Every structure is written in structure tokens, then in C-alpha cells.
Amino acid sequence: MNESIRKQCDTLNSAISKVTSFYGMWAKKHGLNYNSLMVLYTMEDKECRTQKDICEKWMLPKTTVNTILAEFKKKGYIAFSSENDDKREKVITLTAIGKAFSAPILKELHDLEERVLVKMGPELSRQLISGNEAYADIFAWEVNHE
């Protein structure tokens, strides 16, 4: 492998790992772990409403998401309902208790994320997002076509 590309990959993978770790550290300060924070984060997404959607969006194992959802249900944060003929696929919604729990946490996180992107500036933020999306898409294609 080209040494320059190898160094770029090492730097990129280290940065990705650090960002994920910082989200995990932030989640821990709020009584969550990284995966449970991402599940809560998803609850705001009107397009992502089932366990399958959550798994696909965050590339999390079904068993991990199932465990998190079971814990959230036990705490009264979420409810499951059927919206179509397929009774196996349940739509997940935040309950009033869940909204009261998650709203301040997610607001604080969104404020942090906004401060970071504002400090980066609009052009670097745009490049970061488009570059990461392209890298993820191409990486996925390569993994699936080896």
C-alpha cells in the first residue's frame, strides 16, 4: 500500500474512533452509553421508526438495539405500536416520560454539536460531512463487493 495513503487511513480511523469515544464519554456523563444515546438520538428522526431502522442507521447489532429498547420500555421511555398489516414490525415512539428524559439530554448534545460545527466554520463542516458520507458509501461498496 502507498505509504501516504496508509498514513491518511491511520489518521482518519483514529479521528473517527476519537469522535465515537467522545460521544461515549459524553453519554456516560448523562447515565447512558454510546449505543443507548444513539437510539435516543434516533427517536427524533421521523423517518427512522422501527428497530430495523435504528440498526441500519447506526450499524448496530439487532440484539444490542433490542436490549436497549427493552430497557427503555421497562423505564417507560418508549412504546411500541403496529401501523400496518405486518404485526412483526413495531413502530417505536417516545412516551411523555421518555420525552421528558430525552429532551434535555438531546438539547444539550445538539447545542454541543452546533458549537463544534460553528467553530469549524461552514466550509470545513460541509467538507467533513460530504467527505465522511462519500467515504462510508465507497467503503460499504468495497466491503460488499470483495
Coordinates of N, CA, C and O in Angstrom, one line a residue:
M1 N 0.8 -1.2 0.0 CA 0.0 0.0 0.0 C 0.9 1.2 0.0 O 1.9 1.3 0.7
N2 N 0.4 2.2 -0.7 CA 1.1 3.5 -0.7 C 1.2 4.1 0.7 O 0.2 4.1 1.4
E3 N 2.4 4.5 1.1 CA 2.7 4.9 2.5 C 1.9 6.1 2.9 O 1.4 6.3 4.0
S4 N 1.7 7.0 1.9 CA 1.0 8.3 2.2 C -0.5 7.9 2.4 O -1.1 8.5 3.3
I5 N -1.1 7.0 1.6 CA -2.5 6.6 1.8 C -2.6 5.9 3.1 O -3.6 6.1 3.9
R6 N -1.6 5.0 3.4 CA -1.7 4.3 4.7 C -1.7 5.2 5.9 O -2.5 5.1 6.8
K7 N -0.9 6.3 5.8 CA -0.9 7.3 6.9 C -2.2 8.1 7.0 O -2.8 8.3 8.1
Q8 N -2.8 8.4 5.8 CA -4.1 9.0 5.8 C -5.2 8.1 6.4 O -6.0 8.6 7.2
C9 N -5.2 6.8 6.1 CA -6.1 5.9 6.7 C -6.0 5.8 8.2 O -7.0 5.8 8.9
D10 N -4.7 5.8 8.7 CA -4.5 5.7 10.1 C -5.0 7.0 10.8 O -5.7 6.9 11.8
T11 N -4.7 8.1 10.2 CA -5.2 9.4 10.8 C -6.7 9.4 10.8 O -7.4 9.8 11.8
L12 N -7.4 9.0 9.7 CA -8.8 9.0 9.6 C -9.4 8.1 10.6 O -10.4 8.5 11.3
N13 N -8.9 6.9 10.7 CA -9.5 5.9 11.6 C -9.3 6.3 13.1 O -10.2 6.1 13.9
S14 N -8.2 7.0 13.4 CA -8.0 7.5 14.7 C -9.0 8.6 15.0 O -9.6 8.6 16.1
A15 N -9.2 9.5 14.1 CA -10.2 10.6 14.3 C -11.6 10.1 14.5 O -12.3 10.5 15.4
I16 N -12.0 9.1 13.6 CA -13.3 8.5 13.8 C -13.5 7.9 15.1 O -14.5 8.0 15.8
S17 N -12.5 7.1 15.5 CA -12.6 6.4 16.8 C -12.6 7.4 18.0 O -13.4 7.3 18.9
K18 N -11.9 8.5 17.9 CA -11.9 9.6 18.9 C -13.3 10.2 19.0 O -13.8 10.4 20.1
V19 N -13.9 10.5 17.9 CA -15.2 11.2 17.9 C -16.2 10.2 18.6 O -17.0 10.6 19.4
T20 N -16.2 9.0 18.2 CA -17.1 8.0 18.8 C -16.9 7.9 20.3 O -17.8 7.8 21.1
S21 N -15.6 7.9 20.7 CA -15.3 7.8 22.1 C -15.7 9.0 22.9 O -16.2 8.9 24.0
F22 N -15.6 10.2 22.3 CA -16.1 11.4 22.9 C -17.6 11.4 23.1 O -18.1 11.8 24.1
Y23 N -18.3 10.9 22.1 CA -19.8 10.7 22.2 C -20.0 9.8 23.4 O -21.0 10.0 24.2
G24 N -19.3 8.7 23.5 CA -19.5 7.7 24.6 C -19.2 8.3 25.9 O -19.9 8.1 26.9
M25 N -18.1 9.1 26.0 CA -17.8 9.8 27.3 C -18.9 10.8 27.6 O -19.3 10.9 28.8
W26 N -19.4 11.5 26.7 CA -20.5 12.5 26.9 C -21.7 11.7 27.4 O -22.4 12.1 28.3
A27 N -22.0 10.6 26.7 CA -23.2 9.8 27.1 C -23.1 9.3 28.5 O -24.0 9.4 29.3
K28 N -21.9 8.9 28.9 CA -21.7 8.3 30.3 C -22.0 9.4 31.3 O -22.5 9.1 32.4
K29 N -21.6 10.6 31.0 CA -21.9 11.7 32.0 C -23.4 11.9 32.2 O -23.8 12.6 33.1
H30 N -24.2 11.4 31.2 CA -25.6 11.6 31.3 C -26.3 10.2 31.6 O -27.5 10.1 31.3
G31 N -25.6 9.3 32.1 CA -26.2 8.0 32.5 C -26.5 7.0 31.4 O -27.3 6.1 31.6
L32 N -25.9 7.2 30.3 CA -26.1 6.4 29.1 C -24.8 5.8 28.6 O -23.7 6.2 29.1
N33 N -24.9 5.0 27.6 CA -23.7 4.6 26.9 C -23.9 5.0 25.4 O -24.9 5.6 25.1
Y34 N -22.8 4.9 24.6 CA -22.9 5.4 23.3 C -24.1 4.9 22.5 O -24.8 5.6 21.9
N35 N -24.3 3.5 22.6 CA -25.4 2.9 21.8 C -26.7 3.4 22.2 O -27.6 3.7 21.4
S36 N -26.9 3.5 23.5 CA -28.3 4.0 24.0 C -28.5 5.5 23.7 O -29.6 5.9 23.4
L37 N -27.4 6.2 23.7 CA -27.5 7.6 23.2 C -27.9 7.7 21.8 O -28.8 8.5 21.4
M38 N -27.3 6.9 20.9 CA -27.7 6.9 19.5 C -29.1 6.4 19.3 O -29.8 6.9 18.4
V39 N -29.6 5.5 20.1 CA -31.0 5.1 20.0 C -31.9 6.3 20.3 O -32.9 6.6 19.6
L40 N -31.6 7.0 21.4 CA -32.4 8.2 21.8 C -32.3 9.2 20.7 O -33.3 9.8 20.3
Y41 N -31.1 9.4 20.2 CA -30.9 10.4 19.1 C -31.8 10.1 17.9 O -32.4 11.0 17.3
T42 N -32.0 8.8 17.6 CA -32.8 8.4 16.5 C -34.3 8.7 16.8 O -35.0 8.8 15.8
M43 N -34.7 8.7 18.0 CA -36.1 8.9 18.3 C -36.6 10.2 17.8 O -37.8 10.4 17.6
E44 N -35.7 11.2 17.5 CA -36.2 12.5 16.9 C -36.4 12.4 15.4 O -37.0 13.2 14.8
D45 N -35.8 11.3 14.8 CA -35.9 11.2 13.3 C -37.3 10.5 13.0 O -37.5 9.4 13.3
K46 N -38.1 11.3 12.3 CA -39.4 10.8 11.9 C -39.4 9.7 10.9 O -40.3 9.0 10.7
E47 N -38.3 9.6 10.2 CA -38.1 8.5 9.1 C -37.6 7.2 9.7 O -37.7 6.2 9.1
C48 N -37.1 7.3 10.9 CA -36.4 6.1 11.5 C -37.3 5.7 12.7 O -37.1 6.2 13.8
R49 N -38.2 4.7 12.5 CA -39.2 4.5 13.5 C -39.3 3.0 14.0 O -40.1 2.7 14.8
T50 N -38.5 2.2 13.5 CA -38.5 0.8 13.9 C -37.1 0.3 14.3 O -36.1 1.0 14.1
Q51 N -37.1 -0.8 15.0 CA -35.8 -1.4 15.4 C -34.9 -1.6 14.2 O -33.7 -1.3 14.3
K52 N -35.5 -2.1 13.1 CA -34.7 -2.3 11.9 C -34.1 -1.0 11.4 O -32.9 -0.9 11.0
D53 N -34.9 0.1 11.5 CA -34.4 1.4 11.0 C -33.2 1.8 11.9 O -32.2 2.3 11.4
I54 N -33.3 1.7 13.2 CA -32.2 2.1 14.1 C -31.0 1.3 13.8 O -29.9 1.8 13.8
C55 N -31.1 -0.1 13.7 CA -30.0 -0.9 13.4 C -29.3 -0.5 12.1 O -28.0 -0.4 12.1
E56 N -30.0 -0.2 11.1 CA -29.5 0.2 9.8 C -28.8 1.6 9.9 O -27.7 1.8 9.3
K57 N -29.4 2.5 10.6 CA -28.9 3.9 10.6 C -27.5 3.9 11.3 O -26.6 4.6 10.9
W58 N -27.4 3.2 12.5 CA -26.2 3.2 13.3 C -25.3 2.0 13.1 O -24.3 1.9 13.8
M59 N -25.7 1.1 12.3 CA -24.9 -0.2 12.1 C -24.7 -0.9 13.4 O -23.7 -1.4 13.7
L60 N -25.8 -1.0 14.2 CA -25.8 -1.7 15.5 C -26.4 -3.0 15.3 O -27.3 -3.2 14.6
P61 N -25.9 -4.0 16.1 CA -26.5 -5.4 16.0 C -27.9 -5.3 16.6 O -28.2 -4.6 17.5
K62 N -28.7 -6.2 16.0 CA -30.2 -6.2 16.4 C -30.3 -6.5 17.9 O -31.1 -6.0 18.6
T63 N -29.4 -7.4 18.4 CA -29.5 -7.8 19.8 C -29.2 -6.6 20.7 O -29.8 -6.4 21.8
T64 N -28.2 -5.8 20.3 CA -27.9 -4.6 21.1 C -29.0 -3.6 21.2 O -29.4 -3.1 22.2
V65 N -29.6 -3.3 20.0 CA -30.8 -2.4 19.9 C -32.0 -3.0 20.7 O -32.6 -2.3 21.5
N66 N -32.2 -4.3 20.6 CA -33.3 -4.9 21.3 C -33.1 -4.8 22.8 O -34.1 -4.5 23.5
T67 N -31.9 -5.0 23.3 CA -31.6 -4.8 24.7 C -31.9 -3.4 25.2 O -32.5 -3.2 26.2
I68 N -31.4 -2.4 24.4 CA -31.6 -1.0 24.8 C -33.1 -0.7 24.8 O -33.6 -0.1 25.7
L69 N -33.8 -1.1 23.7 CA -35.3 -0.8 23.7 C -36.0 -1.5 24.8 O -36.9 -0.9 25.4
A70 N -35.6 -2.7 25.2 CA -36.3 -3.4 26.3 C -36.1 -2.6 27.6 O -37.0 -2.4 28.4
E71 N -34.9 -2.1 27.8 CA -34.6 -1.3 29.0 C -35.4 0.0 29.0 O -35.9 0.4 30.0
F72 N -35.4 0.7 27.8 CA -36.2 1.9 27.7 C -37.7 1.7 27.9 O -38.4 2.5 28.5
K73 N -38.2 0.5 27.4 CA -39.6 0.2 27.7 C -39.9 0.0 29.1 O -40.9 0.5 29.7
K74 N -39.0 -0.7 29.8 CA -39.1 -1.0 31.2 C -39.1 0.3 32.0 O -39.9 0.4 33.0
K75 N -38.4 1.3 31.6 CA -38.3 2.6 32.3 C -39.5 3.5 31.9 O -39.7 4.6 32.4
G76 N -40.3 3.0 30.9 CA -41.4 3.8 30.4 C -41.1 4.9 29.4 O -41.9 5.8 29.2
Y77 N -39.9 4.8 28.8 CA -39.5 5.9 27.9 C -40.1 5.7 26.5 O -40.2 6.7 25.8
I78 N -40.4 4.4 26.1 CA -40.9 4.2 24.8 C -42.1 3.3 24.8 O -42.4 2.6 25.8
A79 N -42.8 3.3 23.7 CA -44.0 2.4 23.5 C -43.9 1.9 22.1 O -43.3 2.5 21.2
F80 N -44.4 0.7 21.9 CA -44.4 0.0 20.6 C -45.9 0.0 20.1 O -46.8 -0.2 20.8
S81 N -46.0 0.2 18.8 CA -47.3 0.0 18.2 C -47.2 -0.5 16.8 O -46.1 -0.5 16.2
S82 N -48.3 -1.0 16.2 CA -48.3 -1.5 14.8 C -49.0 -0.5 14.0 O -50.1 -0.1 14.4
E83 N -48.5 -0.2 12.9 CA -49.1 0.8 12.0 C -49.6 0.2 10.7 O -50.3 0.8 9.9
N84 N -49.2 -1.0 10.4 CA -49.6 -1.6 9.1 C -49.9 -3.1 9.4 O -50.0 -3.5 10.5
D85 N -50.1 -3.8 8.3 CA -50.5 -5.2 8.4 C -49.4 -6.1 9.0 O -49.7 -7.2 9.5
D86 N -48.2 -5.7 8.9 CA -47.1 -6.5 9.4 C -46.9 -6.3 10.9 O -46.3 -5.3 11.4
K87 N -47.5 -7.2 11.7 CA -47.5 -7.1 13.1 C -46.1 -7.3 13.8 O -45.9 -7.0 14.9
R88 N -45.2 -7.9 13.0 CA -43.9 -8.1 13.5 C -43.0 -6.9 13.6 O -42.2 -6.7 14.5
E89 N -43.3 -5.9 12.7 CA -42.5 -4.7 12.7 C -43.3 -3.6 13.5 O -44.3 -3.1 13.1
K90 N -42.7 -3.3 14.7 CA -43.4 -2.4 15.6 C -42.7 -1.0 15.4 O -41.5 -0.8 15.3
V91 N -43.6 0.0 15.5 CA -43.1 1.4 15.4 C -42.8 1.8 16.9 O -43.6 1.6 17.8
I92 N -41.7 2.5 17.1 CA -41.3 2.9 18.4 C -41.5 4.4 18.5 O -41.2 5.2 17.6
T93 N -42.2 4.8 19.6 CA -42.4 6.2 19.9 C -42.0 6.5 21.3 O -42.1 5.6 22.2
L94 N -41.5 7.7 21.6 CA -41.2 8.2 22.9 C -42.5 8.4 23.6 O -43.4 9.0 23.1
T95 N -42.6 8.0 24.9 CA -43.7 8.4 25.7 C -43.5 9.8 26.3 O -42.4 10.3 26.1
A96 N -44.4 10.3 27.1 CA -44.3 11.5 27.7 C -43.1 11.5 28.7 O -42.3 12.4 28.8
I97 N -42.9 10.4 29.4 CA -41.8 10.2 30.3 C -40.5 10.1 29.5 O -39.5 10.7 29.9
G98 N -40.5 9.4 28.4 CA -39.3 9.4 27.5 C -38.9 10.7 27.0 O -37.7 11.1 26.9
K99 N -39.9 11.5 26.6 CA -39.6 12.9 26.1 C -39.1 13.7 27.2 O -38.1 14.5 26.9
A100 N -39.6 13.6 28.4 CA -39.1 14.4 29.5 C -37.7 14.0 29.8 O -36.9 14.9 30.2
F101 N -37.4 12.7 29.7 CA -36.0 12.3 29.9 C -35.0 12.7 28.8 O -34.0 13.2 29.1
S102 N -35.4 12.5 27.6 CA -34.5 12.7 26.5 C -34.4 14.1 26.0 O -33.3 14.5 25.5
A103 N -35.4 14.9 26.1 CA -35.4 16.3 25.5 C -34.2 17.1 26.1 O -33.5 17.7 25.3
P104 N -34.0 17.2 27.4 CA -32.9 18.0 27.9 C -31.5 17.4 27.5 O -30.6 18.2 27.2
I105 N -31.4 16.1 27.5 CA -30.2 15.5 27.1 C -29.8 15.8 25.6 O -28.7 16.2 25.3
L106 N -30.8 15.6 24.8 CA -30.6 15.8 23.3 C -30.4 17.3 23.0 O -29.6 17.6 22.2
K107 N -31.1 18.1 23.7 CA -30.9 19.6 23.5 C -29.4 19.9 23.9 O -28.7 20.7 23.1
E108 N -28.9 19.5 25.0 CA -27.6 19.7 25.4 C -26.6 19.2 24.4 O -25.6 19.8 24.0
L109 N -26.8 18.0 23.9 CA -26.0 17.4 22.9 C -26.0 18.2 21.6 O -25.0 18.5 21.0
H110 N -27.2 18.6 21.1 CA -27.3 19.3 19.9 C -26.6 20.7 20.0 O -26.0 21.2 19.1
D111 N -26.7 21.3 21.2 CA -26.0 22.6 21.4 C -24.5 22.4 21.3 O -23.8 23.2 20.7
L112 N -24.0 21.3 21.9 CA -22.6 21.0 21.8 C -22.2 20.8 20.3 O -21.2 21.3 19.9
E113 N -22.9 20.0 19.6 CA -22.6 19.7 18.2 C -22.7 21.0 17.4 O -21.8 21.2 16.5
E114 N -23.6 21.8 17.7 CA -23.7 23.1 17.0 C -22.5 24.0 17.2 O -21.9 24.6 16.3
R115 N -22.0 24.0 18.5 CA -20.8 24.8 18.8 C -19.6 24.3 18.1 O -18.8 25.1 17.6
V116 N -19.5 23.0 18.0 CA -18.4 22.4 17.3 C -18.4 22.8 15.8 O -17.4 23.2 15.2
L117 N -19.6 22.6 15.1 CA -19.6 23.0 13.7 C -19.5 24.5 13.5 O -18.8 24.9 12.5
V118 N -20.0 25.3 14.3 CA -19.8 26.7 14.2 C -18.3 27.1 14.3 O -17.8 27.9 13.5
K119 N -17.6 26.5 15.3 CA -16.2 26.7 15.4 C -15.4 26.2 14.2 O -14.4 26.8 13.8
M120 N -15.9 25.2 13.6 CA -15.2 24.6 12.4 C -15.4 25.6 11.2 O -14.6 25.6 10.3
G121 N -16.6 26.2 11.2 CA -17.0 27.1 10.0 C -17.8 26.3 9.0 O -17.7 25.0 8.9
P122 N -18.6 27.0 8.2 CA -19.5 26.3 7.3 C -18.7 25.5 6.2 O -19.2 24.4 5.8
E123 N -17.6 26.0 5.7 CA -17.0 25.2 4.6 C -16.3 23.9 5.1 O -16.5 22.9 4.5
L124 N -15.6 24.0 6.2 CA -15.0 22.8 6.7 C -16.0 21.8 7.2 O -15.9 20.6 7.0
S125 N -17.1 22.3 7.8 CA -18.2 21.4 8.2 C -18.8 20.7 7.0 O -19.1 19.5 7.0
R126 N -19.1 21.4 5.9 CA -19.7 20.8 4.7 C -18.7 19.8 4.2 O -19.1 18.7 3.8
Q127 N -17.4 20.1 4.1 CA -16.4 19.1 3.6 C -16.4 17.9 4.5 O -16.3 16.8 4.0
L128 N -16.4 18.1 5.8 CA -16.4 17.0 6.7 C -17.5 16.0 6.5 O -17.4 14.8 6.4
I129 N -18.7 16.6 6.4 CA -19.9 15.8 6.2 C -19.9 15.1 4.8 O -20.1 13.9 4.8
S130 N -19.7 15.8 3.8 CA -19.7 15.2 2.4 C -18.6 14.2 2.3 O -18.8 13.1 1.7
G131 N -17.4 14.5 2.8 CA -16.3 13.5 2.8 C -16.6 12.3 3.5 O -16.3 11.2 3.0
N132 N -17.2 12.4 4.7 CA -17.5 11.2 5.5 C -18.6 10.4 4.9 O -18.5 9.1 4.9
E133 N -19.6 11.0 4.3 CA -20.6 10.3 3.6 C -20.1 9.5 2.4 O -20.4 8.4 2.2
A134 N -19.2 10.2 1.6 CA -18.6 9.5 0.5 C -17.7 8.4 0.9 O -17.8 7.3 0.3
Y135 N -16.9 8.6 1.9 CA -16.0 7.5 2.4 C -16.9 6.3 2.9 O -16.6 5.2 2.5
A136 N -17.9 6.6 3.6 CA -18.8 5.5 4.1 C -19.4 4.7 3.0 O -19.5 3.5 3.0
D137 N -20.0 5.5 2.0 CA -20.6 4.8 0.9 C -19.7 4.0 0.1 O -20.0 2.8 -0.3
I138 N -18.5 4.5 -0.2 CA -17.5 3.7 -1.0 C -17.0 2.6 -0.2 O -16.8 1.5 -0.7
F139 N -16.7 2.8 1.1 CA -16.2 1.7 1.9 C -17.2 0.6 2.0 O -16.9 -0.6 1.8
A140 N -18.5 0.9 2.1 CA -19.6 -0.1 2.1 C -19.6 -0.9 0.8 O -19.7 -2.1 0.8
W141 N -19.5 -0.2 -0.3 CA -19.5 -0.8 -1.6 C -18.3 -1.8 -1.7 O -18.5 -3.0 -2.1
E142 N -17.1 -1.4 -1.3 CA -16.0 -2.2 -1.3 C -16.1 -3.5 -0.4 O -15.8 -4.6 -0.8
V143 N -16.7 -3.3 0.8 CA -16.9 -4.4 1.7 C -17.8 -5.4 1.1 O -17.6 -6.6 1.2
N144 N -18.9 -4.9 0.5 CA -19.9 -5.8 -0.1 C -19.6 -6.4 -1.4 O -20.3 -7.3 -1.9
H145 N -18.5 -5.9 -2.0 CA -18.1 -6.4 -3.4 C -16.7 -7.0 -3.4 O -16.1 -7.2 -4.4
E146 N -16.2 -7.4 -2.2 CA -14.9 -8.1 -2.2 C -15.0 -9.5 -2.8 O -15.9 -10.2 -2.6

